[in-house]
XYZ file of C-alpha atoms in Angstrom:
652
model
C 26.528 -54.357 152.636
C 25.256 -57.439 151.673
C 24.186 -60.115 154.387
C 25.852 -58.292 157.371
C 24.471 -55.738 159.843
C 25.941 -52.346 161.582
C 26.203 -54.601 164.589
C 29.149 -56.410 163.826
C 32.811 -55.908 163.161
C 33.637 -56.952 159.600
C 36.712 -59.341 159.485
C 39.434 -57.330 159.553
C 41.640 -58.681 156.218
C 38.726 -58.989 153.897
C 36.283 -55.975 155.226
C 32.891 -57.335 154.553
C 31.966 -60.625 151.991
C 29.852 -61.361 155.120
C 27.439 -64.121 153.102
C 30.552 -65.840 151.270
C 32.208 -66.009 154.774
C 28.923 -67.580 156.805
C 29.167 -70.367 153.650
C 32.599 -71.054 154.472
C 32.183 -70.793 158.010
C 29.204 -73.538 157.793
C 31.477 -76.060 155.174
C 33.713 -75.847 157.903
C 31.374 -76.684 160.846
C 30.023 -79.511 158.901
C 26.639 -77.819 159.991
C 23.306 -79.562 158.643
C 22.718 -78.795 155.143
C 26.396 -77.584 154.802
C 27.839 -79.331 151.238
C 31.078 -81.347 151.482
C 32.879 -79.502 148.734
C 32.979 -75.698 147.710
C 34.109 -74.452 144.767
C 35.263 -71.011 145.353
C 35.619 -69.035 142.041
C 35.015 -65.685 140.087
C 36.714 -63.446 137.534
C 40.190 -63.257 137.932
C 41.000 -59.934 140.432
C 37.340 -60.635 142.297
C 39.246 -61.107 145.507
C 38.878 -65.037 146.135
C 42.484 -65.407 147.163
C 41.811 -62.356 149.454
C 39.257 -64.024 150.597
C 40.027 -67.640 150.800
C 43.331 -66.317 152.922
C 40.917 -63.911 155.627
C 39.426 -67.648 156.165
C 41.932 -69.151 156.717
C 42.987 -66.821 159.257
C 39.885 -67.986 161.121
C 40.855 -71.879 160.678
C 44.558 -71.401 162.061
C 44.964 -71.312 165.806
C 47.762 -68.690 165.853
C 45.671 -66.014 163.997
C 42.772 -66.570 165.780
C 44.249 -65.018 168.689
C 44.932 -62.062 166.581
C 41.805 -61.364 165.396
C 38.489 -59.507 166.729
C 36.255 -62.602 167.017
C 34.128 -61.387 169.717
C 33.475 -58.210 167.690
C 32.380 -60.323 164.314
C 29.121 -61.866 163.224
C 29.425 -65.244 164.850
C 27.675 -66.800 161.847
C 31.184 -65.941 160.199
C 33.449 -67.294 162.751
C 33.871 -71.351 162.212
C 34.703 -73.548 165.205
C 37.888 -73.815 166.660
C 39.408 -77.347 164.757
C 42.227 -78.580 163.700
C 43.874 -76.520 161.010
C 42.873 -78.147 157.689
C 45.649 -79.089 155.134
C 45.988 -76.162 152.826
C 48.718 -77.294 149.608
C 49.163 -74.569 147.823
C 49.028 -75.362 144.300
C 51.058 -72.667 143.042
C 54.013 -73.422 140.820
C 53.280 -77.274 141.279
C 52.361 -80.100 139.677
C 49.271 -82.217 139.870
C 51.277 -85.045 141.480
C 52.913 -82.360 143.451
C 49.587 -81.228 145.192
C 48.421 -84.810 145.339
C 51.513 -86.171 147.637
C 51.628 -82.989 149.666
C 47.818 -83.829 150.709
C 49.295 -87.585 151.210
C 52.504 -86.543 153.309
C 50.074 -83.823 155.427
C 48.290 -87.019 156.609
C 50.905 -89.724 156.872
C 49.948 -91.567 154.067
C 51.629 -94.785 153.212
C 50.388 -95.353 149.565
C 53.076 -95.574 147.250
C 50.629 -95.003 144.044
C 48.037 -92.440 142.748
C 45.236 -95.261 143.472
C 46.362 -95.952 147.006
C 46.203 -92.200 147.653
C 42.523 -91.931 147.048
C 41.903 -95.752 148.797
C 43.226 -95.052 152.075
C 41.666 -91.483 152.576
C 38.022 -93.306 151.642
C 39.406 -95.904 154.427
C 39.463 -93.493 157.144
C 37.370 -93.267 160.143
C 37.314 -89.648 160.567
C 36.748 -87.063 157.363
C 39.502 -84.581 156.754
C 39.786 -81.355 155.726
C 41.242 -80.249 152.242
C 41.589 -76.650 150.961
C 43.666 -75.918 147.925
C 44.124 -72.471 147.089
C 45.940 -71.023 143.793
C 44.551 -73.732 141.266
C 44.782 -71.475 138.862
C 48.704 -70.625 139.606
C 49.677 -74.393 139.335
C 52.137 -75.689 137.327
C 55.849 -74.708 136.807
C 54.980 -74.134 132.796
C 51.737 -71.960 132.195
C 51.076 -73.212 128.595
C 50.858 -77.023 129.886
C 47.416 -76.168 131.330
C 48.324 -77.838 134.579
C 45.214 -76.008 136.506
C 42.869 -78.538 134.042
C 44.925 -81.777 135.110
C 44.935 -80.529 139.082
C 41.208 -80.424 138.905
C 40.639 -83.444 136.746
C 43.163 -85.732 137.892
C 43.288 -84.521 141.472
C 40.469 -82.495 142.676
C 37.770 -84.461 141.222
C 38.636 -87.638 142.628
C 39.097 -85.929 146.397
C 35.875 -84.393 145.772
C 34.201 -87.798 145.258
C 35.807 -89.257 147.992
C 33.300 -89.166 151.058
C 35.894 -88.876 153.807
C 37.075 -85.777 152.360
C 35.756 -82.122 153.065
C 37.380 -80.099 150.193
C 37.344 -76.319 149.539
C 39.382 -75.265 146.418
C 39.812 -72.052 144.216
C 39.381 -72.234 141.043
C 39.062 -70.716 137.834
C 35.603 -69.960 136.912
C 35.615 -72.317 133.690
C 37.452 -75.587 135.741
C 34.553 -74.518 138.563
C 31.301 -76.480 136.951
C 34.030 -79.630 135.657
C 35.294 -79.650 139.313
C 31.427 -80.285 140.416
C 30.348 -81.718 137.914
C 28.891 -85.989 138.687
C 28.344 -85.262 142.251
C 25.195 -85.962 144.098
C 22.853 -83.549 144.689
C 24.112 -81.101 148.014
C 27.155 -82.319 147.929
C 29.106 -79.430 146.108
C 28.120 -75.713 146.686
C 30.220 -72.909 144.168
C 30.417 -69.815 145.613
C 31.253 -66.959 142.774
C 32.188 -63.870 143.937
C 31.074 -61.649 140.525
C 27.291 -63.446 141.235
C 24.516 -61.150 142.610
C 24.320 -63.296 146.181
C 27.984 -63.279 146.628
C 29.162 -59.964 145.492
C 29.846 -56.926 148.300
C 29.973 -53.711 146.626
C 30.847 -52.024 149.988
C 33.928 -54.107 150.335
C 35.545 -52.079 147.411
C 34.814 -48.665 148.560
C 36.590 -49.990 152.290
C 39.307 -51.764 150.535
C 39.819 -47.820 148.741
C 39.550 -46.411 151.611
C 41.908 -48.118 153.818
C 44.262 -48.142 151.092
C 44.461 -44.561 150.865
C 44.913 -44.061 154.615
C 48.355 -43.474 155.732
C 47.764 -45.452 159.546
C 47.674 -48.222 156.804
C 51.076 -47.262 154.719
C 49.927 -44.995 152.539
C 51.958 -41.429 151.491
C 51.012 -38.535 152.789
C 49.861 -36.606 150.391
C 47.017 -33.906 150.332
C 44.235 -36.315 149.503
C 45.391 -38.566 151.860
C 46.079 -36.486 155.201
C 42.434 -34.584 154.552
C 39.812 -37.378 156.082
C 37.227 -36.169 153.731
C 38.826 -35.795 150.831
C 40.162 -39.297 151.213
C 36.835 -40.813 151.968
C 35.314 -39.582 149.068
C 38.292 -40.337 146.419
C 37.998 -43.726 148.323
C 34.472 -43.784 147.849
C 34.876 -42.773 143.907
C 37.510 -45.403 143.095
C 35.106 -48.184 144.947
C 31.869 -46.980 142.946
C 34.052 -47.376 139.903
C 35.844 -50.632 139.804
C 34.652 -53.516 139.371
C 36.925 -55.736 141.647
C 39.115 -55.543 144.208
C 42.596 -55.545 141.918
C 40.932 -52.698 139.947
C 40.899 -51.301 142.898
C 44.388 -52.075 143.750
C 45.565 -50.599 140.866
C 43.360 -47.309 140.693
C 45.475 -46.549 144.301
C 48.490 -47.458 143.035
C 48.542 -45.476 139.859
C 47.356 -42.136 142.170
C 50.143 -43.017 144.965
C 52.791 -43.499 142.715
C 52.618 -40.560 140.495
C 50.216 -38.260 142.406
C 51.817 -34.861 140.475
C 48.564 -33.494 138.790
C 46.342 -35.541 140.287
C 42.480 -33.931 141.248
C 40.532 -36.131 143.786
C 37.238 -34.600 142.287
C 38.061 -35.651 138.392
C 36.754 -38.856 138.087
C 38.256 -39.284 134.484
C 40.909 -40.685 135.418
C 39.787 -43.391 137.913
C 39.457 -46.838 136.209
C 36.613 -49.808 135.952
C 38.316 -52.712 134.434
C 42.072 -53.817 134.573
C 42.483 -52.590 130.938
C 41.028 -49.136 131.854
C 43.239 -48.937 134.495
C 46.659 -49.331 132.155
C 44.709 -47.456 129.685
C 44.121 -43.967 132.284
C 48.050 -43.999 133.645
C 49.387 -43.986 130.710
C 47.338 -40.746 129.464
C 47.745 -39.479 132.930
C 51.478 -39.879 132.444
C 51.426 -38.549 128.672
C 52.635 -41.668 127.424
C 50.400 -44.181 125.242
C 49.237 -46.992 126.196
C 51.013 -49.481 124.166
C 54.232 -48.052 125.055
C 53.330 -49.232 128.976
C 51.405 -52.747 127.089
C 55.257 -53.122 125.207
C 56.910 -52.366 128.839
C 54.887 -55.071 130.558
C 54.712 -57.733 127.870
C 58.017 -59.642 128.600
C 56.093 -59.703 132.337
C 52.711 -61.115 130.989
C 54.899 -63.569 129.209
C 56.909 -64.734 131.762
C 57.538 -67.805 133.808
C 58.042 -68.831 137.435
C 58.337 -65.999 139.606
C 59.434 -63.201 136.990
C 62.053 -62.292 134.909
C 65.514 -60.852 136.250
C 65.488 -57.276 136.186
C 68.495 -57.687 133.561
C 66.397 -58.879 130.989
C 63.546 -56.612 131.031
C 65.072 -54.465 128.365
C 66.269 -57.070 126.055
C 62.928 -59.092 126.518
C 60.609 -55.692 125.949
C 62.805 -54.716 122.880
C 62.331 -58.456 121.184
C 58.461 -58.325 121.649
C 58.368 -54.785 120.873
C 60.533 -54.963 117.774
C 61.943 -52.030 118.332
C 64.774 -50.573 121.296
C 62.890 -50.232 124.370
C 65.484 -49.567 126.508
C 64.671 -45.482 126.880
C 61.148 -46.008 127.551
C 62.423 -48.552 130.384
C 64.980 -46.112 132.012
C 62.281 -43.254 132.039
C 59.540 -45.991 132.798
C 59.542 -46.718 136.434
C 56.667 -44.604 137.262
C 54.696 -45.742 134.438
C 54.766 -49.209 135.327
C 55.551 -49.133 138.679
C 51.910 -49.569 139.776
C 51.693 -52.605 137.566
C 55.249 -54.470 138.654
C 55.714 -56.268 141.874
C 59.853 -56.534 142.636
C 61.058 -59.294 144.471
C 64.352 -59.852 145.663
C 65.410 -63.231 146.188
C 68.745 -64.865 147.521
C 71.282 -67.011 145.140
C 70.245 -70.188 145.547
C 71.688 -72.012 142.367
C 73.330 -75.352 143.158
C 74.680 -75.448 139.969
C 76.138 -72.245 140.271
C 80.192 -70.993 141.156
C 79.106 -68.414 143.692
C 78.760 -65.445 141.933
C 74.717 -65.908 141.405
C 74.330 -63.753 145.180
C 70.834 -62.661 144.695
C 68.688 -60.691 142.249
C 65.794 -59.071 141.516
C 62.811 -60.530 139.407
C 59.966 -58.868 138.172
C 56.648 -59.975 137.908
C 53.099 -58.462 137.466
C 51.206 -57.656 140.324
C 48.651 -59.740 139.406
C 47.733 -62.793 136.760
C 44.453 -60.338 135.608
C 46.982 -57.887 134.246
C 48.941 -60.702 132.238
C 45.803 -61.852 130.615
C 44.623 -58.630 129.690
C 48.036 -57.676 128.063
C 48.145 -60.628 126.281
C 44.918 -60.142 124.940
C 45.898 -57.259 123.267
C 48.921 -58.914 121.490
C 48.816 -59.565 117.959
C 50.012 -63.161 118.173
C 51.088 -64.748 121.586
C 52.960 -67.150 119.206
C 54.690 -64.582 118.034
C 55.797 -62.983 120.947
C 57.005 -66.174 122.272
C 59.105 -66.494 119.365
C 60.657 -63.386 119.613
C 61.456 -63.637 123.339
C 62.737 -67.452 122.907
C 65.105 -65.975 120.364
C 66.387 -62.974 122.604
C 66.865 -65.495 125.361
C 69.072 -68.021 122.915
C 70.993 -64.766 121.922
C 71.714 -64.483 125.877
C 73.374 -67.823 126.419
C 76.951 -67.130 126.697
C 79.045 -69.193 123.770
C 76.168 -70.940 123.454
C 77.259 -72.617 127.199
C 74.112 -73.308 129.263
C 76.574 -73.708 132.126
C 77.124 -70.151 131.615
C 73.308 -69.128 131.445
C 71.596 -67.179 133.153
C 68.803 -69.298 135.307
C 65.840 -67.660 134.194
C 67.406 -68.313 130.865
C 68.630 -72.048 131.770
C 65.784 -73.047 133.548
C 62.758 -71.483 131.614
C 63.721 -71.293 127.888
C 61.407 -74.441 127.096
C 58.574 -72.278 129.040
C 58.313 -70.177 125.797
C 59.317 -72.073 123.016
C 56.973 -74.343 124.048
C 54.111 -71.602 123.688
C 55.597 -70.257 120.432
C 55.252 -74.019 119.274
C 58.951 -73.980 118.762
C 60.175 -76.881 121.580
C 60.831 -79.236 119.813
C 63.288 -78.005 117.914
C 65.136 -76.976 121.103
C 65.412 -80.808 122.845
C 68.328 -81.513 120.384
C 70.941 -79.990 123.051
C 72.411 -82.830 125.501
C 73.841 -79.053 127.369
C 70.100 -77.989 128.048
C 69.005 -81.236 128.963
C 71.557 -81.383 131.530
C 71.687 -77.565 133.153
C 67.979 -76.426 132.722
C 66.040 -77.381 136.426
C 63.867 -80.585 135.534
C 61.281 -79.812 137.341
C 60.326 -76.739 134.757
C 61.896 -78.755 131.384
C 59.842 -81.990 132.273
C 56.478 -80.311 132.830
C 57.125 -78.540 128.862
C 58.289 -81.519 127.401
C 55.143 -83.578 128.758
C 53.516 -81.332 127.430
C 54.671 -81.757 123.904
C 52.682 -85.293 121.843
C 55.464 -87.606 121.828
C 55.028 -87.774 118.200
C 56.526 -84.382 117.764
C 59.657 -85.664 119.984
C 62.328 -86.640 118.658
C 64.794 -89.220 119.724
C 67.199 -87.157 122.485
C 63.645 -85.111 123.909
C 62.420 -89.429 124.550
C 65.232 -89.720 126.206
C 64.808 -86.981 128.103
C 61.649 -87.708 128.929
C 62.343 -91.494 130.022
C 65.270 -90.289 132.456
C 62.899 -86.758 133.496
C 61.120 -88.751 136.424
C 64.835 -89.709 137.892
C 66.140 -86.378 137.820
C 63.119 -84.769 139.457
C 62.781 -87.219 142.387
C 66.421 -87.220 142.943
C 67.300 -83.076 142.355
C 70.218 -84.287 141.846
C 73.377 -81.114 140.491
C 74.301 -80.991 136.923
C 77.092 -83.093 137.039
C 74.703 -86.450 138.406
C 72.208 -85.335 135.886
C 74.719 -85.323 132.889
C 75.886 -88.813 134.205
C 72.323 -90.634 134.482
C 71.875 -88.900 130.905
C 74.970 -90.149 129.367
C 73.924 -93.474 130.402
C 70.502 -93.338 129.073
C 71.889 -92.365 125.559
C 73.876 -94.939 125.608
C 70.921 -97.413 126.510
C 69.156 -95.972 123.567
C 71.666 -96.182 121.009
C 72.823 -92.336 121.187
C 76.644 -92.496 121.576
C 76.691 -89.322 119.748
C 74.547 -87.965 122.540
C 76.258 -89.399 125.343
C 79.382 -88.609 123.865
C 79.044 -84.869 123.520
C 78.391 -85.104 127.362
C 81.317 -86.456 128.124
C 83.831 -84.230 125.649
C 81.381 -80.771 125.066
C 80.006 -79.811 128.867
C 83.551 -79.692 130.671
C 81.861 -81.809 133.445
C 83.506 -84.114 135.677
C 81.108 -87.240 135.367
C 81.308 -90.266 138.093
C 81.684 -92.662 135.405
C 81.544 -93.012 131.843
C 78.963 -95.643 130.548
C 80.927 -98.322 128.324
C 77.621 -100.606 126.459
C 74.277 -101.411 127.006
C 73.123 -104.451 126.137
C 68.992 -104.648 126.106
C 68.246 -107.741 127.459
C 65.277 -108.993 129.730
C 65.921 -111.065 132.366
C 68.828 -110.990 133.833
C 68.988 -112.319 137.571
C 73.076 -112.407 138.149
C 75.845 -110.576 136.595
C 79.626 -111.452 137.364
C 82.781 -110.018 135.912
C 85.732 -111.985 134.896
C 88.637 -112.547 131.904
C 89.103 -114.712 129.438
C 92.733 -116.356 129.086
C 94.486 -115.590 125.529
C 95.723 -118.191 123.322
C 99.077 -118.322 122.206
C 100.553 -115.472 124.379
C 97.625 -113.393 123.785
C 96.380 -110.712 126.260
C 93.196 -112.325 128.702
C 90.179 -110.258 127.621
C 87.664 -108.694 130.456
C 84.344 -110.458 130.036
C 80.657 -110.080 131.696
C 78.752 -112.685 132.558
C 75.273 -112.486 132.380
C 72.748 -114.965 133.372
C 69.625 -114.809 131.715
C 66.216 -116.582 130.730
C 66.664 -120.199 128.576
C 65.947 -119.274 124.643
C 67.280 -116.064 125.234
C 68.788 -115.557 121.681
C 72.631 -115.893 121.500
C 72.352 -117.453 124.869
C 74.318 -121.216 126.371
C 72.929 -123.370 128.868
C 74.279 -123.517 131.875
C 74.423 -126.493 134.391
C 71.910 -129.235 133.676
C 67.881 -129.019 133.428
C 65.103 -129.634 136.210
C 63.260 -133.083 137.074
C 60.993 -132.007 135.257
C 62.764 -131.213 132.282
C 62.684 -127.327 132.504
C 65.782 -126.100 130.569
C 68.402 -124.650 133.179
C 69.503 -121.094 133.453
C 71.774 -119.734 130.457
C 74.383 -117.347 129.843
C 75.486 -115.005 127.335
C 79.373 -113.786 127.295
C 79.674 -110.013 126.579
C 83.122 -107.710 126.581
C 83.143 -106.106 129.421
C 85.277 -103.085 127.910
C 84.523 -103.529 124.325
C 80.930 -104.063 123.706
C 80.016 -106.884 121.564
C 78.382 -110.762 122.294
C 81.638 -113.064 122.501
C 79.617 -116.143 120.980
C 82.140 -118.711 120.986
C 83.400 -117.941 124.409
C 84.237 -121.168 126.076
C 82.601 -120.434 129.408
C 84.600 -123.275 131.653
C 87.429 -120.928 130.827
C 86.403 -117.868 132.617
C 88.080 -116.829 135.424
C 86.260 -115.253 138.379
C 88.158 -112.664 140.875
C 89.177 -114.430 143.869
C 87.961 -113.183 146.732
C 91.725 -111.761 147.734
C 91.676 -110.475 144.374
C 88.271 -108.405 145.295
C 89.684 -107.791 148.705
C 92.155 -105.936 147.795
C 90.434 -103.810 145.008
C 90.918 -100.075 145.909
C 87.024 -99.764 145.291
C 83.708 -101.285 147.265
C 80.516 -101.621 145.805
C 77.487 -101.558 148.092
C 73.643 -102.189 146.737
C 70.478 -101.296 147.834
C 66.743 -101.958 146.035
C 67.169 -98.905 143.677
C 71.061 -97.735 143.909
C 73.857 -98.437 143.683
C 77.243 -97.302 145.976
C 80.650 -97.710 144.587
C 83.650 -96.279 147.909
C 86.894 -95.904 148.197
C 88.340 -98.552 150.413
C 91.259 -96.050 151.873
C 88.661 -93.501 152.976
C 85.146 -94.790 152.832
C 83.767 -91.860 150.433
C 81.160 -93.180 148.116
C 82.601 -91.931 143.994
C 79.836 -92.692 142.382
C 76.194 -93.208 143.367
C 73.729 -94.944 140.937
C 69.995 -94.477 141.223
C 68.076 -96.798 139.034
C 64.276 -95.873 137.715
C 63.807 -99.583 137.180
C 64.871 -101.892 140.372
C 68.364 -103.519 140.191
C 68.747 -107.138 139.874
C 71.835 -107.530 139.939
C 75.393 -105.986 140.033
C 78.992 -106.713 140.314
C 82.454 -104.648 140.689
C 85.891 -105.705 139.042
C 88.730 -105.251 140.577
C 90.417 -102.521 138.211
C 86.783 -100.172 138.704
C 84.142 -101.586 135.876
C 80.962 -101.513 137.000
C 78.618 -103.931 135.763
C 75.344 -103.211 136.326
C 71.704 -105.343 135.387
C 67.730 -104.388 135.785
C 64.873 -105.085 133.975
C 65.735 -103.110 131.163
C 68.984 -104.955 130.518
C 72.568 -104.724 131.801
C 75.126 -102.086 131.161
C 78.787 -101.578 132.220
C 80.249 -98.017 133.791
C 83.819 -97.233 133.970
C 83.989 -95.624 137.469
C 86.040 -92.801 137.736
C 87.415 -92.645 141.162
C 90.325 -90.648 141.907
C 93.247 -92.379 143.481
C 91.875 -95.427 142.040
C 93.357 -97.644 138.902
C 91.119 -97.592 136.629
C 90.520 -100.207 133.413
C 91.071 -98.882 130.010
């Protein structure tokens, strides 16, 4: 085996890479000639998250303790440090990774730039590895591995205080060490010549096949040297470790027929391996391609069980559902199951786990999708089975994979757009998943509700707030951008009980104090609610108030708007505005309480906050009438909210 001798124990997860490992082992010693940052990369299946993890074993007190180390090559053994921060960048977002690495070392930057400033400011370097690059991202077809090496990775690489080690997809490896000085990067790829370990495959077989290790007995498993030499084959034949993977799987699971001696059937590429099952199995191999498509398609962490038919039929375009009940041991060795518990806030209870299915590994997804006509047009097919699944067209009622990753694929089939016209998906569908797509779309292609969307996305991620807070800061930010009809089918279409119900938005810049108050009738008429709103001098359609400066500034001024009905009261004569007394606000069965960005409104009789309002845009300034009409003002403008507080009278 390369770079290793008969002397020493190989490390017990990984089995040999001996000359990979002494690299890693010397980034992490900091040892002379060591580089700062290594790039650890290779085909996809080549074992570098196999690897990367039998490292990290080494770098973690706990499984230190665990492992041989007096047995292994000590040139493969790092020092006993401080376990490095390892983010995992699966399933997140470039800003994701980014404040994870801030929070692991109490960062107190509050910005991208302050991030990367006060890491360069400390006295002592720190260690970075980021495994998974090329999982990140809750939406595959926003490319998020690019932005976490350009817009993250990069910039800790060129940071001098930082030791980083990250995996990464062999065409983001180069970008990701690209500009730095000479030494300072080192990128270690598993498929090259000095990094590769043959032997390592035929072990990995080997052990696979043994049933001390969890493997079936079966008769060329139980026979030592039978099994060594079928483990032997299957190593001399693939070309990585998954190939490997899979050559064992497909023998374990469907060993009837099977001959250890006829090396026909064992694979050398990922493609070879679908390919040989199926034949093996007397099936073709685009019937098993057709049963794993909805899988190489898929989003997140799989698709439920419950789908698979419906989602193989659409792609298919034709009823899969036999080959799917007779399928299990055809693409069993392909699937990984994994049962997870209901965890839907949004949901009534019933959601008490389920099983999603997902490919064993993203090698087999790319090579499946390869052989697809048009990914497009898959996409398209599967986005329409999944709109054929909502229930009444209720996204209430969806199902979350449904809900949550519907945008996922339209936005591959280049069909998203079209979708961000439905206030019900906007406020159901997780926004972690929906923002990521929508970004992802040029805002050109947006259209008016999908701005929205995107304006108020940054709230409703940082907050994670449940669907009935989303649909509230959404029906507000229609209403801020003149799309009543919008914020109106949220109030009357989604059967949601929202904190408040947004009455006007006026967009104004400026404003420093807001008060509430009426305005007397003439002549027996009713007194009409008013808002007060003091603003910059020259604002248009806006009164002095009080006299000037010294120096002849102009004073503050005030414009008069309805506080129920919107609309700029002109003429009001503001000497006649009456302010609630302070009895008057005393005795108010609601409280309002303020903070830099929120806003509390309580219920005097029992202290519960009703309604809680979280600003993206700092509050300047806010006031409370008695009868529950919030009136609200930050740099964007003011607004007023009806509160709806049980118990509580409320204006009309």
């Amino acid at each position: 085996m390369t770079g290793t001798t008969e002397d020493y124990a190989p490390h017990p997860h990984i089995g040999g890479r001996t000359a990979a490992l002494r690299a890693l082992a010397a980034w992490r010693a900091a040892a002379p000639g060591a580089p700062r940052v290594v790039v650890l990369t290779g085909d996809a299946g080549s074992g570098r998250s196999r690897l990367l993890t039998g490292f990290l074993m080494l770098c973690e007190p706990e499984y230190r303790k665990r492992l041989p180390l007096d047995a292994m090559d000590p040139s493969t053994v790092p020092p006993e440090l401080p376990p490095p921060a390892v983010p995992s960048a699966e399933g997140l977002t470039a800003a994701q990774v980014l404040w994870l690495i801030a929070d692991h070392f109490g960062l107190r930057a509050t910005g991208v730039e302050g991030v990367y400033a006060e890491l360069a400011a400390l006295e002592e370097p720190v260690t970075v590895v980021v495994p998974d690059v090329d999982r990140a991202g809750p939406v595959r077809a926003a490319d998020e591995p690019a932005r976490l090496v350009r817009e993250v990775l990069a910039p800790l690489a060129a940071t001098e205080t930082v030791r980083l080690m990250a995996e990464v997809p062999r065409p983001l490896a180069a970008e990701l060490a690209e500009g730095l000085p000479p030494g300072t990067a080192q990128i270690i790829d598993l498929d090259a010549p000095e990094w590769a370990d043959p032997d390592v495959l035929v072990r990995f077989a080997q052990a696979a096949l043994n049933p001390e290790f969890g493997a079936p007995e079966l008769p060329f498993t139980v026979d030592p040297a039978v099994r060594l030499a079928l483990g032997a084959a299957i190593g001399r034949r693939a070309g990585s470790p998954l190939v490997v993977q899979l050559a064992v799987n497909c023998v374990l699971m469907a060993p009837e027929g099977f001959d250890p001696a006829d090396e026909r059937f064992l694979p050398t590429s990922v493609g070879a391996a679908l390919d040989l099952h199926a034949r093996r199995l007397g099936t073709d191999s685009q019937t098993l391609r057709m049963l794993l498509a909805p899988l190489a398609l898929a989003e997140a962490e799989g698709i439920p069980v419950q789908l698979w038919a419906r989602l193989a039929s659409a792609v298919a375009g034709h009823d899969m559902s036999p080959a799917i009940a007779g399928g299990l041991l055809l693409a069993g060795p392909f699937v990984q199951p994994e049962e997870v518990p209901g965890s839907d806030a949004d949901s009534d209870g019933a959601d008490e786990g389920r099983t999603l299915l997902r490919l064993l590994h993203p090698a087999l997804a790319e090579e499946i999708r390869a052989g697809l006509p048009s990914v497009a047009a898959a996409q398209t097919q599967i986005a329409m089975s999944l709109l054929e699944a909502v229930p009444e067209q209720d996204w209430g009622k969806a199902d979350p994979y449904v809900r949550d990753h519907i945008a996922g694929h339209t936005l591959e089939a280049g069909l998203l757009p079209q979708l961000l016209t439905d206030p019900g998906l906007f406020v159901h569908a997780d926004p972690v998943p929906l923002r990521a797509a929508v970004e992802a779309v040029p805002l050109e292609q947006l259209g008016a509700p999908a701005r929205t969307y995107l304006r108020t996305a940054p709230l409703l991620t940082r907050t994670q707030v449940p669907a009935e807070l989303r649909a509230a800061f959404l029906e507000t930010a229609f209403v801020e951008d003149g799309l009543p009809e919008y914020a109106e089918a949220i109030r009357e279409r989604l059967g949601l009980e929202l904190p408040w119900q947004t009455l006007w938005s006026l967009p104004v810049a400026g404003v420093s104090a807001v008060t509430v108050g009426t305005l007397p009738g003439t002549e027996g008429a009713a007194a009409t609610p008013v808002a007060v709103l003091v603003v910059p001098p020259g604002t248009p359609g806006a009164r002095p108030v009080g006299a000037g400066t010294e120096g002849g500034e102009s004073g503050p001024a005030a414009l008069v708007h309805g506080l129920v009905q919107p609309g700029l009261l002109d003429d009001a004569d503001l000497g006649r505005i009456v302010r609630p007394s302070e009895e008057e606000r005393a005795a108010a069965p609601l409280g309002l309480s303020r903070g830099g960005d929120y806003l509390r409104v309580w219920n005097r009789a029992d202290q519960e906050v009703v309604a809680a309002l979280i600003s993206d845009t700092p509050f300047t300034a806010a006031d409370l009438s008695p009868d529950g009409i919030l009136l609200v003002a930050t740099e964007r403008g003011a607004k007023a909210l009806r509160i709806r507080a049980a118990g509580a009278e409320i204006a009309s």
